[in-house]
mmCIF file of C-alpha atoms in Angstrom:
data_model
loop_
_atom_site.group_PDB
_atom_site.id
_atom_site.type_symbol
_atom_site.label_atom_id
_atom_site.label_comp_id
_atom_site.label_asym_id
_atom_site.label_seq_id
_atom_site.Cartn_x
_atom_site.Cartn_y
_atom_site.Cartn_z
ATOM 1 C CA SER A 46 7.976 -3.966 -12.537
ATOM 2 C CA GLN A 47 8.898 -6.248 -15.466
ATOM 3 C CA LEU A 48 5.457 -7.858 -15.462
ATOM 4 C CA LEU A 49 3.562 -4.576 -15.650
ATOM 5 C CA ASN A 50 6.098 -2.305 -17.359
ATOM 6 C CA GLY A 51 5.985 -0.063 -14.308
ATOM 7 C CA ASP A 52 8.330 2.408 -12.671
ATOM 8 C CA ILE A 53 10.243 1.555 -9.519
ATOM 9 C CA LEU A 54 11.981 3.448 -6.759
ATOM 10 C CA LYS A 55 14.120 1.548 -4.284
ATOM 11 C CA ASN A 56 16.775 1.962 -1.639
ATOM 12 C CA ASP A 57 18.228 5.497 -1.623
ATOM 13 C CA SER A 58 15.842 6.701 -4.322
ATOM 14 C CA ALA A 59 12.742 5.577 -2.398
ATOM 15 C CA THR A 60 12.408 8.780 -0.391
ATOM 16 C CA LEU A 61 9.149 10.473 0.468
ATOM 17 C CA PRO A 62 9.992 13.684 -1.458
ATOM 18 C CA GLU A 63 10.921 11.662 -4.553
ATOM 19 C CA PHE A 64 7.744 9.648 -4.278
ATOM 20 C CA LEU A 65 5.603 12.765 -3.899
ATOM 21 C CA SER A 66 7.210 14.310 -6.971
ATOM 22 C CA ILE A 67 5.976 11.518 -9.279
ATOM 23 C CA ALA A 68 3.040 9.835 -7.539
ATOM 24 C CA GLY A 69 0.371 12.108 -8.969
ATOM 25 C CA ASP A 70 0.845 10.687 -12.459
ATOM 26 C CA TYR A 71 -0.415 7.177 -11.732
ATOM 27 C CA ARG A 72 -3.714 5.340 -11.458
ATOM 28 C CA MET A 73 -2.338 2.320 -9.560
ATOM 29 C CA LEU A 74 0.156 2.246 -6.729
ATOM 30 C CA LEU A 75 1.951 -0.430 -4.742
ATOM 31 C CA LEU A 76 3.749 0.325 -1.518
ATOM 32 C CA ALA A 77 5.975 -2.483 -0.279
ATOM 33 C CA THR A 78 7.569 -1.127 2.858
ATOM 34 C CA HIS A 79 7.177 -1.015 6.643
ATOM 35 C CA GLY A 80 3.945 0.168 8.225
ATOM 36 C CA GLU A 81 2.623 0.578 11.737
ATOM 37 C CA ALA A 82 -0.909 1.197 12.996
ATOM 38 C CA ASN A 83 -1.681 3.466 15.938
ATOM 39 C CA ALA A 84 -4.567 2.071 18.005
ATOM 40 C CA ARG A 85 -4.862 5.234 20.127
ATOM 41 C CA ALA A 86 -4.538 7.889 17.433
ATOM 42 C CA GLY A 87 -5.353 6.373 14.059
ATOM 43 C CA GLU A 88 -4.355 9.496 12.151
ATOM 44 C CA TYR A 89 -0.773 8.788 13.192
ATOM 45 C CA SER A 90 -0.554 5.338 11.619
ATOM 46 C CA TRP A 91 2.345 5.535 9.198
ATOM 47 C CA LEU A 92 4.267 4.112 6.267
ATOM 48 C CA ALA A 93 8.058 4.363 6.090
ATOM 49 C CA PHE A 94 10.243 5.641 3.281
ATOM 50 C CA THR A 95 14.030 5.818 3.022
ATOM 51 C CA TYR A 96 15.399 8.112 5.718
ATOM 52 C CA LEU A 97 17.090 11.349 4.685
ATOM 53 C CA ASN A 98 19.881 12.495 6.947
ATOM 54 C CA ASP A 99 18.668 15.965 7.859
ATOM 55 C CA SER A 100 16.703 17.676 10.603
ATOM 56 C CA ILE A 101 13.259 17.119 9.099
ATOM 57 C CA ASN A 102 11.079 14.116 9.912
ATOM 58 C CA ASN A 103 10.726 13.347 6.208
ATOM 59 C CA ASP A 104 10.616 9.552 6.076
ATOM 60 C CA LEU A 105 7.125 8.805 7.448
ATOM 61 C CA LEU A 106 3.802 9.195 5.646
ATOM 62 C CA TYR A 107 0.987 9.546 8.190
ATOM 63 C CA ALA A 108 -2.671 8.687 7.607
ATOM 64 C CA LYS A 109 -3.647 12.236 8.581
ATOM 65 C CA ASP A 110 -1.637 13.607 5.663
ATOM 66 C CA LEU A 111 -3.932 11.834 3.223
ATOM 67 C CA TYR A 112 -7.227 13.409 4.314
ATOM 68 C CA GLU A 113 -6.995 16.690 2.427
ATOM 69 C CA ASN A 114 -4.822 15.669 -0.507
ATOM 70 C CA PRO A 115 -6.686 14.080 -3.428
ATOM 71 C CA PHE A 116 -4.758 12.000 -5.944
ATOM 72 C CA ALA A 117 -5.339 10.072 -9.157
ATOM 73 C CA ALA A 118 -4.793 6.465 -8.065
ATOM 74 C CA SER A 119 -7.889 4.255 -8.213
ATOM 75 C CA LEU A 120 -6.164 1.116 -6.897
ATOM 76 C CA VAL A 121 -3.745 1.289 -3.967
ATOM 77 C CA VAL A 122 -1.995 -1.840 -2.700
ATOM 78 C CA LEU A 123 -0.515 -1.390 0.774
ATOM 79 C CA SER A 124 1.848 -4.341 1.085
ATOM 80 C CA ALA A 125 3.005 -3.427 4.575
ATOM 81 C CA CYS A 126 2.116 -4.338 8.136
ATOM 82 C CA GLU A 127 -1.116 -3.211 9.804
ATOM 83 C CA THR A 128 -2.355 -0.920 7.004
ATOM 84 C CA GLY A 129 -6.024 -1.862 7.453
ATOM 85 C CA ILE A 130 -6.224 -1.468 11.240
ATOM 86 C CA GLY A 131 -5.903 1.420 13.670
ATOM 87 C CA GLU A 132 -8.020 3.357 16.119
ATOM 88 C CA TYR A 133 -11.714 2.480 16.430
ATOM 89 C CA ARG A 134 -13.726 5.657 16.890
ATOM 90 C CA GLU A 135 -17.444 5.406 17.673
ATOM 91 C CA GLY A 136 -19.545 6.835 14.871
ATOM 92 C CA GLU A 137 -16.615 6.873 12.448
ATOM 93 C CA GLY A 138 -15.253 3.328 12.333
ATOM 94 C CA VAL A 139 -11.582 2.413 12.069
ATOM 95 C CA LEU A 140 -9.108 5.230 11.421
ATOM 96 C CA SER A 141 -6.345 3.572 9.423
ATOM 97 C CA LEU A 142 -4.009 4.118 6.493
ATOM 98 C CA ALA A 143 -6.576 2.424 4.255
ATOM 99 C CA ARG A 144 -9.226 4.924 5.351
ATOM 100 C CA GLY A 145 -6.805 7.756 4.603
ATOM 101 C CA PHE A 146 -6.373 6.542 1.037
ATOM 102 C CA PHE A 147 -10.144 6.338 0.605
ATOM 103 C CA TYR A 148 -10.384 9.978 1.684
ATOM 104 C CA ALA A 149 -7.709 10.791 -0.876
ATOM 105 C CA GLY A 150 -9.815 9.295 -3.678
ATOM 106 C CA ALA A 151 -8.908 5.616 -4.107
ATOM 107 C CA GLN A 152 -11.721 3.367 -5.293
ATOM 108 C CA THR A 153 -10.154 0.089 -4.172
ATOM 109 C CA ILE A 154 -7.523 -0.588 -1.532
ATOM 110 C CA ILE A 155 -5.718 -3.772 -0.546
ATOM 111 C CA PRO A 156 -4.504 -3.331 3.049
ATOM 112 C CA THR A 157 -3.368 -5.853 5.660
ATOM 113 C CA LEU A 158 -5.017 -6.768 8.955
ATOM 114 C CA TRP A 159 -1.915 -7.578 11.015
ATOM 115 C CA SER A 160 1.891 -7.719 10.912
ATOM 116 C CA VAL A 161 2.618 -9.777 7.813
ATOM 117 C CA ASP A 162 5.442 -12.158 6.969
ATOM 118 C CA ASP A 163 7.383 -10.195 4.341
ATOM 119 C CA ALA A 164 8.401 -13.082 2.088
ATOM 120 C CA ARG A 165 5.036 -14.829 2.043
ATOM 121 C CA ASN A 166 3.016 -11.660 1.636
ATOM 122 C CA SER A 167 5.300 -10.574 -1.202
ATOM 123 C CA GLU A 168 4.594 -13.875 -2.943
ATOM 124 C CA ILE A 169 0.850 -13.331 -2.658
ATOM 125 C CA ILE A 170 1.071 -9.762 -3.954
ATOM 126 C CA GLN A 171 3.184 -10.788 -6.963
ATOM 127 C CA SER A 172 0.693 -13.525 -7.766
ATOM 128 C CA PHE A 173 -2.142 -11.004 -7.394
ATOM 129 C CA PHE A 174 -0.586 -8.680 -9.980
ATOM 130 C CA LYS A 175 -0.009 -11.609 -12.322
ATOM 131 C CA HIS A 176 -3.696 -12.520 -12.250
ATOM 132 C CA LEU A 177 -4.799 -8.882 -12.417
ATOM 133 C CA ASN A 178 -2.627 -8.461 -15.513
ATOM 134 C CA GLU A 179 -4.638 -11.277 -17.081
ATOM 135 C CA SER A 180 -7.729 -9.054 -16.965
ATOM 136 C CA GLU A 181 -9.204 -10.566 -13.843
ATOM 137 C CA ARG A 182 -11.213 -8.437 -11.418
ATOM 138 C CA VAL A 183 -9.351 -7.232 -8.345
ATOM 139 C CA VAL A 184 -11.337 -9.464 -5.998
ATOM 140 C CA ASP A 185 -10.911 -12.492 -8.253
ATOM 141 C CA ALA A 186 -7.186 -11.850 -8.706
ATOM 142 C CA MET A 187 -6.639 -11.743 -4.931
ATOM 143 C CA HIS A 188 -8.788 -14.848 -4.413
ATOM 144 C CA GLN A 189 -6.766 -16.785 -6.973
ATOM 145 C CA ALA A 190 -3.464 -15.531 -5.561
ATOM 146 C CA LYS A 191 -4.375 -16.959 -2.164
ATOM 147 C CA LEU A 192 -5.422 -20.268 -3.736
ATOM 148 C CA ASP A 193 -2.072 -20.422 -5.553
ATOM 149 C CA PHE A 194 -0.298 -19.861 -2.259
ATOM 150 C CA LEU A 195 -2.212 -22.629 -0.489
ATOM 151 C CA GLU A 196 -1.627 -25.098 -3.298
ATOM 152 C CA ALA A 197 2.135 -24.578 -3.078
ATOM 153 C CA ARG A 198 2.489 -24.674 0.714
ATOM 154 C CA THR A 199 2.876 -27.338 3.375
ATOM 155 C CA HIS A 200 0.416 -27.717 6.228
ATOM 156 C CA ASP A 201 2.243 -25.355 8.588
ATOM 157 C CA GLU A 202 2.650 -22.604 5.997
ATOM 158 C CA ALA A 203 -0.996 -22.931 5.012
ATOM 159 C CA HIS A 204 -1.999 -21.340 8.329
ATOM 160 C CA PRO A 205 -4.203 -18.238 7.734
ATOM 161 C CA VAL A 206 -1.688 -16.020 9.520
ATOM 162 C CA TYR A 207 0.501 -16.302 6.397
ATOM 163 C CA TRP A 208 -2.097 -15.624 3.698
ATOM 164 C CA ALA A 209 -5.283 -14.061 5.104
ATOM 165 C CA ALA A 210 -3.925 -10.623 6.079
ATOM 166 C CA PRO A 211 -4.350 -8.838 2.697
ATOM 167 C CA ILE A 212 -7.987 -8.077 1.881
ATOM 168 C CA VAL A 213 -9.822 -6.177 -0.850
ATOM 169 C CA ILE A 214 -12.032 -3.274 0.212
ATOM 170 C CA GLY A 215 -13.908 -0.903 -2.072
ATOM 171 C CA LEU A 216 -14.996 -1.468 -5.671
ATOM 172 C CA PRO A 217 -14.336 -4.902 -7.212
ATOM 173 C CA GLU A 218 -13.433 -3.239 -10.543
ATOM 174 C CA PRO A 219 -11.750 0.155 -10.030
ATOM 175 C CA ASP A 220 -11.111 2.420 -12.990
ATOM 176 C CA ILE A 221 -7.434 1.761 -13.639
ATOM 177 C CA SER A 222 -7.380 2.394 -17.380
ATOM 178 C CA VAL A 223 -6.112 5.983 -17.352
ATOM 179 C CA GLY A 224 -2.650 7.237 -16.516
ATOM 180 C CA ARG A 225 0.801 7.868 -17.925
ATOM 181 C CA THR A 226 2.070 4.491 -16.722
ATOM 182 C CA PRO A 227 -0.371 1.969 -15.248
ATOM 183 C CA TRP A 228 1.808 0.822 -12.363
ATOM 184 C CA VAL A 229 4.201 2.416 -9.956
ATOM 185 C CA LEU A 230 6.477 0.098 -7.972
ATOM 186 C CA LEU A 231 8.355 1.634 -5.116
ATOM 187 C CA GLY A 232 11.010 -0.634 -3.668
ATOM 188 C CA GLY A 233 12.271 -0.726 -0.100
ATOM 189 C CA ALA A 234 15.193 -2.518 1.507
ATOM 190 C CA PHE A 235 13.124 -5.426 2.772
ATOM 191 C CA LEU A 236 10.599 -6.048 -0.029
ATOM 192 C CA LEU A 237 10.237 -5.460 -3.743
ATOM 193 C CA GLY A 238 9.765 -1.761 -3.783
ATOM 194 C CA PHE A 239 7.919 1.344 -2.745
ATOM 195 C CA LEU A 240 4.673 2.516 -4.359
ATOM 196 C CA ILE A 241 2.022 4.782 -3.053
ATOM 197 C CA LEU A 242 0.395 8.059 -3.950
ATOM 198 C CA LEU A 243 0.057 11.417 -2.284
ATOM 199 C CA PHE A 244 0.550 15.114 -2.760
ATOM 200 C CA ILE A 245 1.043 16.697 0.669
ATOM 201 C CA ARG A 246 0.835 20.461 0.762
ATOM 202 C CA LYS A 247 1.402 20.521 4.488
ATOM 203 C CA TYR A 248 4.631 18.587 4.014
ATOM 204 C CA PHE A 249 6.039 21.055 1.564
ATOM 205 C CA LYS A 250 5.123 23.944 3.818
ATOM 206 C CA LYS A 251 7.366 22.477 6.487
ATOM 207 C CA ILE A 252 10.416 22.405 4.225
#
């Protein structure tokens, strides 16, 4: 947030309703939270927000909720577990959270391919934003972030399981120049913060 002069929601303020109320104003989003893929029903892969103590299931954002809700973000970074995997459906490919964000209008997405180590993945993502802030392309910024990680790690920590999960899919240079504030950082209890974009009409109809 300090690096990019972005906004941040964390802990009790990092709720799904709060996120939905501001997410439409941003061109770039980072979600650092918990995620889980569904290999049998990819539309039900989800990302978690802070739980609200009421009778509504209001703390999970499902991939299916993204399909019919366009948003402004060109770059979406999903710093959570299993955001690039899900159900393989013949003729359609992999139904995942990343696919949902593509349907919603993102040009470039950085998802993960397995359950990531929170601390190490957070380090890579912070390094990625540092290089991106230096006017590097998205693909180059991620490449350099992984090189930085390997240069600073011992042999055991240099195993690909710790650094190879986040990948870049989509355009190498998304249009991220327009928006009220370039970066949204949404903080959770276990990582830096929550960030993600979505306007869910179906959600509001349930309230």
